[in-house]
CSV table of C-alpha atoms in Angstrom, one decimal:
chain,number,residue,atom,x,y,z
A,1,UNK,CA,0.1,0.0,-0.1
A,2,UNK,CA,1.3,3.2,-1.1
A,3,UNK,CA,1.2,4.9,2.3
A,4,UNK,CA,3.0,2.5,4.2
A,5,UNK,CA,0.0,1.6,6.6
A,6,UNK,CA,-0.5,-2.0,5.3
A,7,UNK,CA,-3.9,-1.7,5.0
A,8,UNK,CA,-4.8,-0.4,8.3
A,9,UNK,CA,-6.5,3.0,8.2
A,10,UNK,CA,-4.1,5.7,9.5
A,11,UNK,CA,-6.3,7.5,11.6
A,12,UNK,CA,-6.5,4.1,13.8
A,13,UNK,CA,-3.2,2.7,13.0
A,14,UNK,CA,-1.8,3.2,16.6
A,15,UNK,CA,-5.3,1.6,18.1
A,16,UNK,CA,-5.1,-1.3,15.5
A,17,UNK,CA,-1.6,-2.1,16.2
A,18,UNK,CA,-1.6,-2.0,20.0
A,19,UNK,CA,-4.9,-4.5,19.5
A,20,UNK,CA,-3.1,-6.6,17.5
A,21,UNK,CA,0.0,-6.8,19.5
A,22,UNK,CA,-2.4,-7.5,22.9
A,23,UNK,CA,-4.1,-10.2,21.3
A,24,UNK,CA,-0.8,-12.0,20.4
A,25,UNK,CA,0.5,-11.8,23.9
A,26,UNK,CA,-3.0,-12.6,25.3
A,27,UNK,CA,-2.8,-16.1,22.9
A,28,UNK,CA,0.6,-16.3,24.1
A,29,UNK,CA,2.2,-16.0,20.6
A,30,UNK,CA,4.3,-13.4,22.6
A,31,UNK,CA,5.4,-15.5,25.5
A,32,UNK,CA,5.9,-13.8,28.9
A,33,UNK,CA,9.6,-12.4,29.0
A,34,UNK,CA,9.8,-12.4,25.0
A,35,UNK,CA,11.1,-9.3,23.4
A,36,UNK,CA,8.8,-7.5,20.8
A,37,UNK,CA,11.2,-6.1,18.4
A,38,UNK,CA,10.1,-2.7,16.8
A,39,UNK,CA,11.8,-3.4,13.3
A,40,UNK,CA,9.9,-6.7,13.0
A,41,UNK,CA,6.6,-5.3,13.7
A,42,UNK,CA,7.4,-2.8,11.3
A,43,UNK,CA,8.2,-5.3,8.8
A,44,UNK,CA,5.0,-7.4,9.6
A,45,UNK,CA,2.7,-4.9,9.5
A,46,UNK,CA,4.3,-2.5,6.7
A,47,UNK,CA,3.8,0.6,9.1
A,48,UNK,CA,6.7,3.1,10.0
A,49,UNK,CA,8.3,3.2,13.5
A,50,UNK,CA,6.2,5.9,15.3
A,51,UNK,CA,3.2,4.0,15.3
A,52,UNK,CA,4.8,1.0,16.8
A,53,UNK,CA,6.4,3.1,19.5
A,54,UNK,CA,3.0,4.4,19.9
A,55,UNK,CA,1.2,1.3,20.4
A,56,UNK,CA,4.0,-0.1,22.8
A,57,UNK,CA,3.9,2.9,24.7
A,58,UNK,CA,0.1,2.4,25.4
A,59,UNK,CA,0.7,-1.5,26.3
A,60,UNK,CA,3.2,-0.2,28.8
A,61,UNK,CA,1.0,1.9,30.3
A,62,UNK,CA,-1.4,-0.7,30.3
A,63,UNK,CA,1.3,-3.0,32.2
A,64,UNK,CA,1.1,-5.8,29.5
A,65,UNK,CA,5.0,-4.8,28.6
A,66,UNK,CA,7.9,-3.3,30.1
A,67,UNK,CA,10.7,-1.6,28.3
A,68,UNK,CA,14.4,-1.7,29.5
A,69,UNK,CA,17.5,0.7,28.4
A,70,UNK,CA,19.5,-1.1,25.4
A,71,UNK,CA,17.4,-4.4,26.0
A,72,UNK,CA,14.3,-3.1,24.2
A,73,UNK,CA,10.5,-3.9,25.1
A,74,UNK,CA,9.7,-7.2,26.6
A,75,UNK,CA,6.2,-9.1,27.6
A,76,UNK,CA,5.8,-8.1,31.2
A,77,UNK,CA,5.5,-11.5,33.1
A,78,UNK,CA,2.7,-11.1,35.7
A,79,UNK,CA,3.7,-13.0,39.0
A,80,UNK,CA,1.2,-15.1,40.9
A,81,UNK,CA,2.0,-13.1,43.7
A,82,UNK,CA,1.2,-10.0,42.0
A,83,UNK,CA,-2.2,-11.6,41.0
A,84,UNK,CA,-2.7,-12.8,44.5
A,85,UNK,CA,-2.3,-9.1,45.7
A,86,UNK,CA,-4.8,-8.0,43.1
A,87,UNK,CA,-7.5,-9.6,43.0
A,88,UNK,CA,-8.8,-8.9,46.8
A,89,UNK,CA,-8.1,-5.4,45.8
A,90,UNK,CA,-10.3,-5.6,42.7
A,91,UNK,CA,-13.0,-7.4,44.5
A,92,UNK,CA,-13.4,-4.5,46.8
A,93,UNK,CA,-13.3,-2.1,44.1
A,94,UNK,CA,-16.0,-3.9,42.4
A,95,UNK,CA,-18.3,-4.1,45.2
A,96,UNK,CA,-17.7,-0.4,45.5
A,97,UNK,CA,-18.4,0.4,42.2
A,98,UNK,CA,-21.9,-1.9,42.2
A,99,UNK,CA,-23.4,-0.4,45.3
A,100,UNK,CA,-22.8,3.3,43.3
A,101,UNK,CA,-24.2,2.2,40.0
A,102,UNK,CA,-27.0,0.2,41.0
A,103,UNK,CA,-29.3,3.1,42.2
A,104,UNK,CA,-28.5,5.2,39.0
A,105,UNK,CA,-28.2,2.5,36.3
A,106,UNK,CA,-30.3,3.3,33.3
A,107,UNK,CA,-32.4,1.0,31.1
A,108,UNK,CA,-30.1,1.8,28.2
A,109,UNK,CA,-26.9,1.0,30.1
A,110,UNK,CA,-28.5,-2.4,31.2
A,111,UNK,CA,-29.1,-3.3,27.6
A,112,UNK,CA,-25.6,-2.2,27.0
A,113,UNK,CA,-24.4,-4.9,29.6
A,114,UNK,CA,-26.5,-7.4,28.1
A,115,UNK,CA,-25.4,-6.6,24.7
A,116,UNK,CA,-21.7,-7.3,26.2
A,117,UNK,CA,-22.6,-10.8,27.7
A,118,UNK,CA,-24.1,-12.0,24.5
A,119,UNK,CA,-21.0,-11.0,22.7
A,120,UNK,CA,-19.2,-12.9,25.2
A,121,UNK,CA,-21.2,-15.7,24.3
A,122,UNK,CA,-20.4,-15.4,20.8
A,123,UNK,CA,-17.0,-15.3,21.5
A,124,UNK,CA,-17.2,-18.3,23.3
A,125,UNK,CA,-18.8,-20.2,20.5
A,126,UNK,CA,-16.2,-19.1,18.5
A,127,UNK,CA,-13.3,-20.1,20.8
A,128,UNK,CA,-11.9,-16.6,20.6
A,129,UNK,CA,-10.6,-15.7,24.2
A,130,UNK,CA,-9.5,-12.4,23.2
A,131,UNK,CA,-12.8,-11.4,22.1
A,132,UNK,CA,-14.1,-12.8,25.8
A,133,UNK,CA,-11.5,-10.9,27.5
A,134,UNK,CA,-12.1,-7.6,25.5
A,135,UNK,CA,-16.2,-7.9,26.3
A,136,UNK,CA,-15.5,-9.0,29.8
A,137,UNK,CA,-13.4,-5.8,30.5
A,138,UNK,CA,-15.9,-3.7,28.8
A,139,UNK,CA,-19.0,-5.2,31.3
A,140,UNK,CA,-16.7,-4.1,34.1
A,141,UNK,CA,-15.9,-0.8,32.6
A,142,UNK,CA,-19.5,0.2,31.9
A,143,UNK,CA,-20.3,-0.5,35.5
A,144,UNK,CA,-17.3,1.7,36.6
A,145,UNK,CA,-18.3,4.3,34.4
A,146,UNK,CA,-21.7,4.2,35.6
A,147,UNK,CA,-20.4,4.8,39.2
A,148,UNK,CA,-19.3,8.2,38.4
A,149,UNK,CA,-16.2,8.1,40.3
A,150,UNK,CA,-13.1,9.3,38.4
A,151,UNK,CA,-11.0,7.9,40.7
A,152,UNK,CA,-12.4,4.3,41.4
A,153,UNK,CA,-12.5,4.3,37.2
A,154,UNK,CA,-8.6,5.2,37.3
A,155,UNK,CA,-7.5,2.8,39.6
A,156,UNK,CA,-9.5,-0.2,38.3
A,157,UNK,CA,-8.1,0.8,34.8
A,158,UNK,CA,-4.4,0.7,36.1
A,159,UNK,CA,-5.2,-3.4,36.5
A,160,UNK,CA,-5.7,-3.9,33.2
A,161,UNK,CA,-3.0,-6.5,32.9
A,162,UNK,CA,-3.5,-8.5,36.0
A,163,UNK,CA,-7.1,-8.7,35.4
A,164,UNK,CA,-6.8,-10.3,32.3
A,165,UNK,CA,-3.9,-12.3,33.3
A,166,UNK,CA,-6.3,-13.3,36.1
A,167,UNK,CA,-8.9,-14.4,33.7
A,168,UNK,CA,-6.2,-16.5,32.0
A,169,UNK,CA,-5.2,-18.2,34.9
A,170,UNK,CA,-8.7,-19.1,35.8
A,171,UNK,CA,-9.3,-20.9,32.4
A,172,UNK,CA,-6.9,-23.4,33.6
A,173,UNK,CA,-9.8,-24.2,36.1
A,174,UNK,CA,-12.9,-23.5,34.6
A,175,UNK,CA,-14.2,-23.2,30.8
A,176,UNK,CA,-15.1,-20.1,29.2
A,177,UNK,CA,-18.8,-20.4,29.3
A,178,UNK,CA,-18.5,-20.5,33.2
A,179,UNK,CA,-16.7,-17.3,33.4
A,180,UNK,CA,-19.3,-15.7,30.8
A,181,UNK,CA,-22.6,-17.1,32.6
A,182,UNK,CA,-21.0,-15.4,36.2
A,183,UNK,CA,-21.6,-12.1,34.7
A,184,UNK,CA,-25.5,-12.8,34.7
A,185,UNK,CA,-26.1,-12.5,38.4
A,186,UNK,CA,-24.6,-9.2,38.5
A,187,UNK,CA,-26.9,-7.6,35.7
A,188,UNK,CA,-29.9,-9.0,37.6
A,189,UNK,CA,-28.9,-7.3,40.7
A,190,UNK,CA,-28.3,-4.2,38.9
A,191,UNK,CA,-32.1,-4.6,37.2
A,192,UNK,CA,-33.2,-4.8,40.6
A,193,UNK,CA,-31.5,-1.2,41.2
A,194,UNK,CA,-30.3,-3.2,44.7
A,195,UNK,CA,-26.9,-1.5,46.0
A,196,UNK,CA,-26.4,-4.2,48.9
A,197,UNK,CA,-26.8,-7.2,46.1
A,198,UNK,CA,-25.0,-5.4,43.2
A,199,UNK,CA,-22.0,-5.0,45.5
A,200,UNK,CA,-22.2,-8.5,47.0
A,201,UNK,CA,-22.4,-10.1,43.5
A,202,UNK,CA,-19.7,-8.0,41.9
A,203,UNK,CA,-17.4,-9.0,45.1
A,204,UNK,CA,-18.4,-12.3,44.7
A,205,UNK,CA,-17.5,-12.8,40.8
A,206,UNK,CA,-14.0,-11.6,41.6
A,207,UNK,CA,-13.5,-13.8,45.0
A,208,UNK,CA,-14.8,-16.5,43.7
A,209,UNK,CA,-12.5,-16.8,40.4
A,210,UNK,CA,-9.6,-15.3,42.2
A,211,UNK,CA,-9.9,-18.4,44.8
A,212,UNK,CA,-10.2,-20.8,41.8
A,213,UNK,CA,-7.2,-19.2,39.7
A,214,UNK,CA,-5.0,-19.9,43.1
A,215,UNK,CA,-6.4,-23.3,43.8
A,216,UNK,CA,-4.0,-25.9,44.5
A,217,UNK,CA,-4.8,-29.4,42.7
């Protein structure tokens, strides 16, 4: 392609590259600790250095990769200890968000949440783990946005890599279908606009899968 974008729309090139690289990290194509070489990405996608660097910067901000002087960018290894420390914190955040969102949730927002569950179900049928993770994250993000607490939302977003890694760990213990269907009680609690129940279901959702992820055989 003459403009060097390799078929990707120039206006969304950075976002497209970020999502493509993220999918490959989540699928295990780029293993934890493996280097992501800028020149290889540039050649593969037919793009210049700038959007590649921007995409990798985004992934570093999301804590999926780390950059080291003279050693380049590598996929960050999220340790079991980090995950074990993260999931009770996330469970507490989710409870706060559920309690805050329940009284003010609109019918339109409930429909959007239902759409995310349906999208997760469709992705499960296609065995598309990346899509499940994207829609799972969006389901929770919508609730945090509805809670209308900027600090709460920022803290939740800072846990992107750990949240996705936790789901990946959990898949060793349970199937995607169980993960997806576990969102239904949260939606039902929000439909009742019950703050205590919504908070309880959101906390239970995270605690349950956190415990499963670290259960020993």
